[in-house]
PDB file of C-alpha atoms and ligand atoms in Angstrom:
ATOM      1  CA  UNK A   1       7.874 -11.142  15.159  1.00 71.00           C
ATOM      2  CA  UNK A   2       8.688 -11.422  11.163  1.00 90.00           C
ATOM      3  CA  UNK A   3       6.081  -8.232  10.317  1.00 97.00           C
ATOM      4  CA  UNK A   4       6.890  -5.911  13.460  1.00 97.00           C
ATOM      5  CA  UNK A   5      10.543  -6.381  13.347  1.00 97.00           C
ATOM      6  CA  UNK A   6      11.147  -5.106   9.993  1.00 98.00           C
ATOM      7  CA  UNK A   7       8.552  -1.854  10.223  1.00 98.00           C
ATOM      8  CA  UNK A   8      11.421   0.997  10.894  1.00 98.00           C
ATOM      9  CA  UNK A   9      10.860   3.696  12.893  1.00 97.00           C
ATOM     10  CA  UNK A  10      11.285   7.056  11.898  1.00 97.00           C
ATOM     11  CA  UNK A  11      11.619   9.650  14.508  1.00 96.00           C
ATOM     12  CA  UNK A  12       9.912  13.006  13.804  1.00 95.00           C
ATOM     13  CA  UNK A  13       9.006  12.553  10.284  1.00 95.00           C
ATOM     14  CA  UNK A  14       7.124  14.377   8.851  1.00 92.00           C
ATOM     15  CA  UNK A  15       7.025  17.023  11.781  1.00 92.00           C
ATOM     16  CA  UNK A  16       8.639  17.176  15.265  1.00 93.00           C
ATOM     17  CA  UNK A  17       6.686  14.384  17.646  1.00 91.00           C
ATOM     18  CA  UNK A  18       5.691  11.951  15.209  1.00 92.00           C
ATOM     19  CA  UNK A  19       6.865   8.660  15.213  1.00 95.00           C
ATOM     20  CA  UNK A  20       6.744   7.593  11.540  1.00 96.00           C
ATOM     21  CA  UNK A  21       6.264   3.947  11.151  1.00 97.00           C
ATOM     22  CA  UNK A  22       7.477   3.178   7.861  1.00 98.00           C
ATOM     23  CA  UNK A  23       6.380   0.124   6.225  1.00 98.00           C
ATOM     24  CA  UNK A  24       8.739  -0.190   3.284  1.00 98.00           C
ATOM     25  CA  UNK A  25      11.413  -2.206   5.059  1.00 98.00           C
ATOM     26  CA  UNK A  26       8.675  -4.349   5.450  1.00 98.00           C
ATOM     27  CA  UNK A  27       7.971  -4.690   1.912  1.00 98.00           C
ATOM     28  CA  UNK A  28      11.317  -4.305   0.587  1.00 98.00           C
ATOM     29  CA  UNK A  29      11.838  -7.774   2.195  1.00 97.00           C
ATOM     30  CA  UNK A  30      10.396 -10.835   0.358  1.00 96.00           C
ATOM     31  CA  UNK A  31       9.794 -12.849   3.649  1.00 96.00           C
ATOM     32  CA  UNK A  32       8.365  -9.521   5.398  1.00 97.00           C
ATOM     33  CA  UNK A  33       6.323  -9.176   2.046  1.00 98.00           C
ATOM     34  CA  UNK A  34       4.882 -12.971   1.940  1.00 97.00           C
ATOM     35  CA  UNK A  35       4.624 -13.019   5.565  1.00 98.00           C
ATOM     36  CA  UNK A  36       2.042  -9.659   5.656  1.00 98.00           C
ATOM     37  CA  UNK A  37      -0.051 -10.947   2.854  1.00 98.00           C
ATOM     38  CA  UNK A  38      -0.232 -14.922   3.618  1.00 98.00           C
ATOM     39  CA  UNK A  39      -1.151 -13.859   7.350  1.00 98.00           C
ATOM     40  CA  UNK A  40      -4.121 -11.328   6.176  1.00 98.00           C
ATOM     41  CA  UNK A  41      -5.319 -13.740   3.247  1.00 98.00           C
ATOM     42  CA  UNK A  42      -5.285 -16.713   5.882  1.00 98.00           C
ATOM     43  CA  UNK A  43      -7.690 -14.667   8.109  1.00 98.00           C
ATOM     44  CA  UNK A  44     -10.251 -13.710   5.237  1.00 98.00           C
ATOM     45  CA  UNK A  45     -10.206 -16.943   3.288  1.00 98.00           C
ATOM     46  CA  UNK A  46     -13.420 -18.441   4.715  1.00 97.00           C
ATOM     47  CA  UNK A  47     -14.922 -14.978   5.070  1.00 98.00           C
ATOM     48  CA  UNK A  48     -17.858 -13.876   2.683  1.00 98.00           C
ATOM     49  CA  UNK A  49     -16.353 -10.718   0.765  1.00 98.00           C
ATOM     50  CA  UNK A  50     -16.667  -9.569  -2.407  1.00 98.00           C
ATOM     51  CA  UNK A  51     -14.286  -6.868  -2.544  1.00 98.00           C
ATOM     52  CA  UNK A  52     -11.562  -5.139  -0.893  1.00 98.00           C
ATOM     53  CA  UNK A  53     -11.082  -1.422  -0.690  1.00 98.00           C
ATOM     54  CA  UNK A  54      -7.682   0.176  -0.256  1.00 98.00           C
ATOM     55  CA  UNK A  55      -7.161   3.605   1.087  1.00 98.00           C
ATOM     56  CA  UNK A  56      -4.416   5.740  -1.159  1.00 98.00           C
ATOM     57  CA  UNK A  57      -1.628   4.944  -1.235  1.00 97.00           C
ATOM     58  CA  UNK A  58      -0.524   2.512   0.823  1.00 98.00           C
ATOM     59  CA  UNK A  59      -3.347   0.592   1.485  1.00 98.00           C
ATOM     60  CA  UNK A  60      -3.183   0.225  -2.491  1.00 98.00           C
ATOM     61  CA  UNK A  61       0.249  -1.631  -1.689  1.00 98.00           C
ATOM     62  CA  UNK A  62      -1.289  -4.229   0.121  1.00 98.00           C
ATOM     63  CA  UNK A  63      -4.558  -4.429  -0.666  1.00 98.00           C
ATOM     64  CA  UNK A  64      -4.172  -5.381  -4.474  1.00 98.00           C
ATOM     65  CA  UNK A  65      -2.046  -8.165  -3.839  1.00 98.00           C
ATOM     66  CA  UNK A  66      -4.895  -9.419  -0.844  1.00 98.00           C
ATOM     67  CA  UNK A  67      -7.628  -9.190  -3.850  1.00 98.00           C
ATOM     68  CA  UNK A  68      -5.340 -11.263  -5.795  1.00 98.00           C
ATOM     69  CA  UNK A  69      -4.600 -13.949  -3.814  1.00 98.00           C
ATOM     70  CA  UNK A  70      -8.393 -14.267  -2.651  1.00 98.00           C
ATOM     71  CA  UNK A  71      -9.664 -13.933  -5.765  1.00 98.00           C
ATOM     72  CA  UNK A  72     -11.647 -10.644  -5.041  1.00 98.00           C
ATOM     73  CA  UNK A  73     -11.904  -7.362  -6.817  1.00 98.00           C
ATOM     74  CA  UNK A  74      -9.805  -4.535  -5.394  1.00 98.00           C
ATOM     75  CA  UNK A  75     -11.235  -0.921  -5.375  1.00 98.00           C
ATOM     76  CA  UNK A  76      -9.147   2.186  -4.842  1.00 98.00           C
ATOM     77  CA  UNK A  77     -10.205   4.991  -2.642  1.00 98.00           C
ATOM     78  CA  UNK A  78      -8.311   8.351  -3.620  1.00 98.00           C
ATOM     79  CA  UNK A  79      -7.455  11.654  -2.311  1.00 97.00           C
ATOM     80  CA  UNK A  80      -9.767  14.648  -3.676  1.00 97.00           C
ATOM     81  CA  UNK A  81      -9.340  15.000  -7.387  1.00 98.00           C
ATOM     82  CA  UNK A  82      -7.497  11.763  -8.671  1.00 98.00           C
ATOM     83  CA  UNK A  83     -10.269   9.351  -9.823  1.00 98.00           C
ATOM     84  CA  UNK A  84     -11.474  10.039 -13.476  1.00 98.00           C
ATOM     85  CA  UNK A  85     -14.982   8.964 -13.480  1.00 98.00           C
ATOM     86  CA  UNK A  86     -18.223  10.036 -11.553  1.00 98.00           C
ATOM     87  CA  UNK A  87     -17.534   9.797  -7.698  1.00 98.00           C
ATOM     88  CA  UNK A  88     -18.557  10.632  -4.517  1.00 98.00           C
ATOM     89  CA  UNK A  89     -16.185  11.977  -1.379  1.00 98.00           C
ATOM     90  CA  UNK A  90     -16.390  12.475   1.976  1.00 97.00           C
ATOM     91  CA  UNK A  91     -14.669  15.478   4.420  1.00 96.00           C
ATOM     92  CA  UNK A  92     -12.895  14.363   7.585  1.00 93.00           C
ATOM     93  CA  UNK A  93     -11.253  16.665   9.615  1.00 89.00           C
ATOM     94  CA  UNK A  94      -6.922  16.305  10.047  1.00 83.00           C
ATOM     95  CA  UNK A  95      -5.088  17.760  12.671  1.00 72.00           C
ATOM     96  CA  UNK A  96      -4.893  21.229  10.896  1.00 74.00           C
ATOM     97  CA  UNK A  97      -7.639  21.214   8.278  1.00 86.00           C
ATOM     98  CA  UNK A  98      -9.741  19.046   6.513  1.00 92.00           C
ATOM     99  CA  UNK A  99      -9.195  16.374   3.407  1.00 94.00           C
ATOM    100  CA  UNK A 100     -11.869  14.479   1.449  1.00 97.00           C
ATOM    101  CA  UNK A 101     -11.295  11.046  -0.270  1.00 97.00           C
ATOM    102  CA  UNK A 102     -13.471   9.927  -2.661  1.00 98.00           C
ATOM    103  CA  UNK A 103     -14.832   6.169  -4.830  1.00 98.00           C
ATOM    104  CA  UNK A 104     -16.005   5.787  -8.012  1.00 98.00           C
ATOM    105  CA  UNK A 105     -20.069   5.659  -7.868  1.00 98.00           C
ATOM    106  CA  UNK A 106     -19.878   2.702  -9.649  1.00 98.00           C
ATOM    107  CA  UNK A 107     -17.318   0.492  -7.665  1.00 98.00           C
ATOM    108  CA  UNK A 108     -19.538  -0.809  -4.898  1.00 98.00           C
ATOM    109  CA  UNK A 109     -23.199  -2.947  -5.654  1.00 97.00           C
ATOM    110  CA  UNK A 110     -25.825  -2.131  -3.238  1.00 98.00           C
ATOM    111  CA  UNK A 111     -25.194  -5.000  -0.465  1.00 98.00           C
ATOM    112  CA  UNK A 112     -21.516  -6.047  -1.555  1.00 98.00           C
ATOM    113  CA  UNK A 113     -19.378  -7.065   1.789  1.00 98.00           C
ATOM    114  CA  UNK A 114     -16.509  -4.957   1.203  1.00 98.00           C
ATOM    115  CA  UNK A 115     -13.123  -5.628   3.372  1.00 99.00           C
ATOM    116  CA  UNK A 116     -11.323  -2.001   3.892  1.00 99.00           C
ATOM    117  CA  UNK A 117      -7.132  -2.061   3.840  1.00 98.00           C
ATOM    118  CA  UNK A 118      -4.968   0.425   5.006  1.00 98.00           C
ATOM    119  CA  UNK A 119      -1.339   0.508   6.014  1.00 98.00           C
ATOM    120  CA  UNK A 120      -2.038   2.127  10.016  1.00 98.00           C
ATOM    121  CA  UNK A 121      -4.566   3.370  11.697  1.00 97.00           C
ATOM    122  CA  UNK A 122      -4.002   6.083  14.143  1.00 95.00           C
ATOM    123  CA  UNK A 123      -7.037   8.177  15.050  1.00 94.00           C
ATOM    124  CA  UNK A 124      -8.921   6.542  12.371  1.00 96.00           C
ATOM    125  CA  UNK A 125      -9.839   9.588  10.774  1.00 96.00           C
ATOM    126  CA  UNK A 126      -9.213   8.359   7.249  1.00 97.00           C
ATOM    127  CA  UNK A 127     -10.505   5.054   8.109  1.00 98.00           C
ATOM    128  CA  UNK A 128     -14.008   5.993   9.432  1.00 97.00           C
ATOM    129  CA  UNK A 129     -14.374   8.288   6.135  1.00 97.00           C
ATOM    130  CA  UNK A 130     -13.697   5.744   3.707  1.00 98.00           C
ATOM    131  CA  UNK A 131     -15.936   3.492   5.942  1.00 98.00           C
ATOM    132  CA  UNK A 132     -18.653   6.126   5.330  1.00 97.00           C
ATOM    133  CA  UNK A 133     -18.486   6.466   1.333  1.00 97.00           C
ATOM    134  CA  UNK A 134     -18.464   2.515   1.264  1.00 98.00           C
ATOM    135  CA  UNK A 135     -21.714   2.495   3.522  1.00 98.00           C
ATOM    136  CA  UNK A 136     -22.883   5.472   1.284  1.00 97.00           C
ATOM    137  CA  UNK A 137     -22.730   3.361  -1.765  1.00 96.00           C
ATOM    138  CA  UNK A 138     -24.947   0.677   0.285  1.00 97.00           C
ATOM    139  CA  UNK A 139     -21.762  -1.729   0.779  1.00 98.00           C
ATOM    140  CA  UNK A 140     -21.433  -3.593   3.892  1.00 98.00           C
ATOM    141  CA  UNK A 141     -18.324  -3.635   6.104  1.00 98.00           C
ATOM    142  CA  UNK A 142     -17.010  -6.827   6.575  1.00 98.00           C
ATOM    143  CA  UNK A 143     -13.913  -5.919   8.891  1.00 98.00           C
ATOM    144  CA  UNK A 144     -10.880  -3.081   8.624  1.00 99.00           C
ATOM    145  CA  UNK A 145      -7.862  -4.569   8.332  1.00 98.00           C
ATOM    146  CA  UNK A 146      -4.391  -2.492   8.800  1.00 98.00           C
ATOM    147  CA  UNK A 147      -0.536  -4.069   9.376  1.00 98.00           C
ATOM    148  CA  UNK A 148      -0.258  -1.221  12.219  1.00 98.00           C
ATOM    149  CA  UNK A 149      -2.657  -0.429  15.022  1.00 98.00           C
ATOM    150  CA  UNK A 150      -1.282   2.566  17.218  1.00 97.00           C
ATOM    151  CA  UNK A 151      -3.859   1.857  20.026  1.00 97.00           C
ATOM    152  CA  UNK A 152      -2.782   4.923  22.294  1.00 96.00           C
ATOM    153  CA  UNK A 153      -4.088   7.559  19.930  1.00 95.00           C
ATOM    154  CA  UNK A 154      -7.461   5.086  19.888  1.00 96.00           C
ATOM    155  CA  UNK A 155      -8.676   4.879  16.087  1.00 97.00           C
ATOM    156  CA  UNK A 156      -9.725   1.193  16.781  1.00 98.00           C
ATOM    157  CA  UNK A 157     -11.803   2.231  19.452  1.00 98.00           C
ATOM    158  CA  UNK A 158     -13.461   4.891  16.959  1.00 97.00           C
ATOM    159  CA  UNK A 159     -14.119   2.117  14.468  1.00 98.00           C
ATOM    160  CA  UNK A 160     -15.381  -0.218  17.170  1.00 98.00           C
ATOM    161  CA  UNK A 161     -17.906   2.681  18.482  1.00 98.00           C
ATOM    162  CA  UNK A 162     -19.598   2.968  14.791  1.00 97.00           C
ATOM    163  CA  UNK A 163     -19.839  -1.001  15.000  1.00 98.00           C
ATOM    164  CA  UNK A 164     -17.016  -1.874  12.949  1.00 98.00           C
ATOM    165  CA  UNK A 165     -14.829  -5.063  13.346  1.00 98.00           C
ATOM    166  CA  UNK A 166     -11.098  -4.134  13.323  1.00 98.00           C
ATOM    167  CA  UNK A 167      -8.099  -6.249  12.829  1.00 98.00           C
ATOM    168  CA  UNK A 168      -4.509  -5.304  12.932  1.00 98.00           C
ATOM    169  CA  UNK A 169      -1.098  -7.701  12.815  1.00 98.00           C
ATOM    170  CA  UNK A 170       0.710  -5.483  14.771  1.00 98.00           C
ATOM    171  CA  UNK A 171       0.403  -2.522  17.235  1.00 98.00           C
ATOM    172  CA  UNK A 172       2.937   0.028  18.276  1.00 97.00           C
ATOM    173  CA  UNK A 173       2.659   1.997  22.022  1.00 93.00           C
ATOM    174  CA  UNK A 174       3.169   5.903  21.937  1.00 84.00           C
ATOM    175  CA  UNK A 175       2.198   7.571  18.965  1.00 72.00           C
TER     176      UNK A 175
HETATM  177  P1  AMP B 201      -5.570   8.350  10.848  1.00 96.51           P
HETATM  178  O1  AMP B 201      -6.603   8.869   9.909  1.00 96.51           O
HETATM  179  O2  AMP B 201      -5.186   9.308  11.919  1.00 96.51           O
HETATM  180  O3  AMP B 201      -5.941   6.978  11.385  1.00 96.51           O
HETATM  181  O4  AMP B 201      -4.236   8.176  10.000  1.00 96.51           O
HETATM  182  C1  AMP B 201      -4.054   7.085   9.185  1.00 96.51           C
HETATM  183  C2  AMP B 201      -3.317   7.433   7.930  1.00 96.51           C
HETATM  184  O5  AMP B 201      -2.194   8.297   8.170  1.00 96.51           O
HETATM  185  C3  AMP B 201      -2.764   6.150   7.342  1.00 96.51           C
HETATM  186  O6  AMP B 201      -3.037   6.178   5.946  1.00 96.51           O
HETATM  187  C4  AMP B 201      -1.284   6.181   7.646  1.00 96.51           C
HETATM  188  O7  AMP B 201      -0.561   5.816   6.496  1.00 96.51           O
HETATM  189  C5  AMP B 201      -0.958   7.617   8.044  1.00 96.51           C
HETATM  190  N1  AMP B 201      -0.283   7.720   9.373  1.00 96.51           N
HETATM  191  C6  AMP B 201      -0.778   8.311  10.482  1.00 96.51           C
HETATM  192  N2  AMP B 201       0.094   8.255  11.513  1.00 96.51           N
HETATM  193  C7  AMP B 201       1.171   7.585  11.065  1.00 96.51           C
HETATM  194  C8  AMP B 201       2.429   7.162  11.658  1.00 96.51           C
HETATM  195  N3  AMP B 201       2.734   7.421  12.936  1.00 96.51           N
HETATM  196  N4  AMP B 201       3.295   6.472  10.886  1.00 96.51           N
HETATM  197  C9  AMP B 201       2.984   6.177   9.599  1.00 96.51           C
HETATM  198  N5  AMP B 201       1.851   6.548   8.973  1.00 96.51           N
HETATM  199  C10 AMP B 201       0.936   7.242   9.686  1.00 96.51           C
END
């Protein structure tokens, strides 16, 4: 297991209960690193896309390098307040609270198959938002793609439910 075996756990971070799963032993290693990206270009080289969205921050980490290697353009999706041009945002609800990331208006072209990247996907919270500004900009989903799927909490299952195809490398049991 090259990618699961170098994700390190981190007990109770950031709060008491949560099982962090931190991905930057995975891309401190240069195998790990290769390994992650070869595996999820591999799966979307014969697939019609025409760009790939990364959620902030680390789905930036991963899916820049993806664009690269498939030749795509890569489109960041930001927390509330950090993209300098016109955009539009969407509110999801968090544990305690609420959070809103937002897209550039003029990232996605009316019918573009987009490929969304993230890091994990828990309750897929985040996921389904960004999901929702893509669709609002008239962009097709192609598939979600994450390194982590924690299926216990049940984000894929929230994705699948709105119709959208979910992929993950590796999952972790518990949350
Ligand atoms: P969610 O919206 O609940 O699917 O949460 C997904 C986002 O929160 C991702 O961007 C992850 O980076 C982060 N996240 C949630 N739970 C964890 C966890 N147990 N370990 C690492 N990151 C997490």
């Amino acid at each position: 297991m090259p990618i699961k075996s170098r994700i390190r756990t981190v007990p109770h971070y950031p709060k008491q209960g949560i099982m962090f799963r931190d991905i930057t032993t995975l891309l401190k290693d240069p195998i790990g690193l290769r390994v992650t990206i070869d595996d999820l270009a591999r799966r979307y080289a014969d697939i019609k896309i025409d760009k790939i969205a990364g959620i902030e921050a680390r789905g930036f980490i991963l899916g820049a390098p993806l664009a690269y290697v498939l030749g795509k353009g890569f489109i960041p999706i930001r927390k509330k307040g950090k993209l300098p041009a016109e955009t539009i945002g969407h509110d999801y609800e968090l544990e305690y609270g609420t959070d809103r990331i937002e897209i550039h208006t003029d990232a996605i072209e009316k019918g573009e198959k987009v490929l969304l990247v993230d890091d994990l996907i828990a309750t897929g919270g985040t996921a389904e938002a960004a999901c929702k500004l893509i669709e609002k900009m008239g962009g097709e989903i192609v598939e979600c793609c994450f390194i982590i799927d924690l299926p216990d909490i049940g984000g894929r299952k929230r994705l699948e439910k709105h119709g959208h195809k979910v992929f993950a490398l590796c999952e972790f049991e518990g949350d």
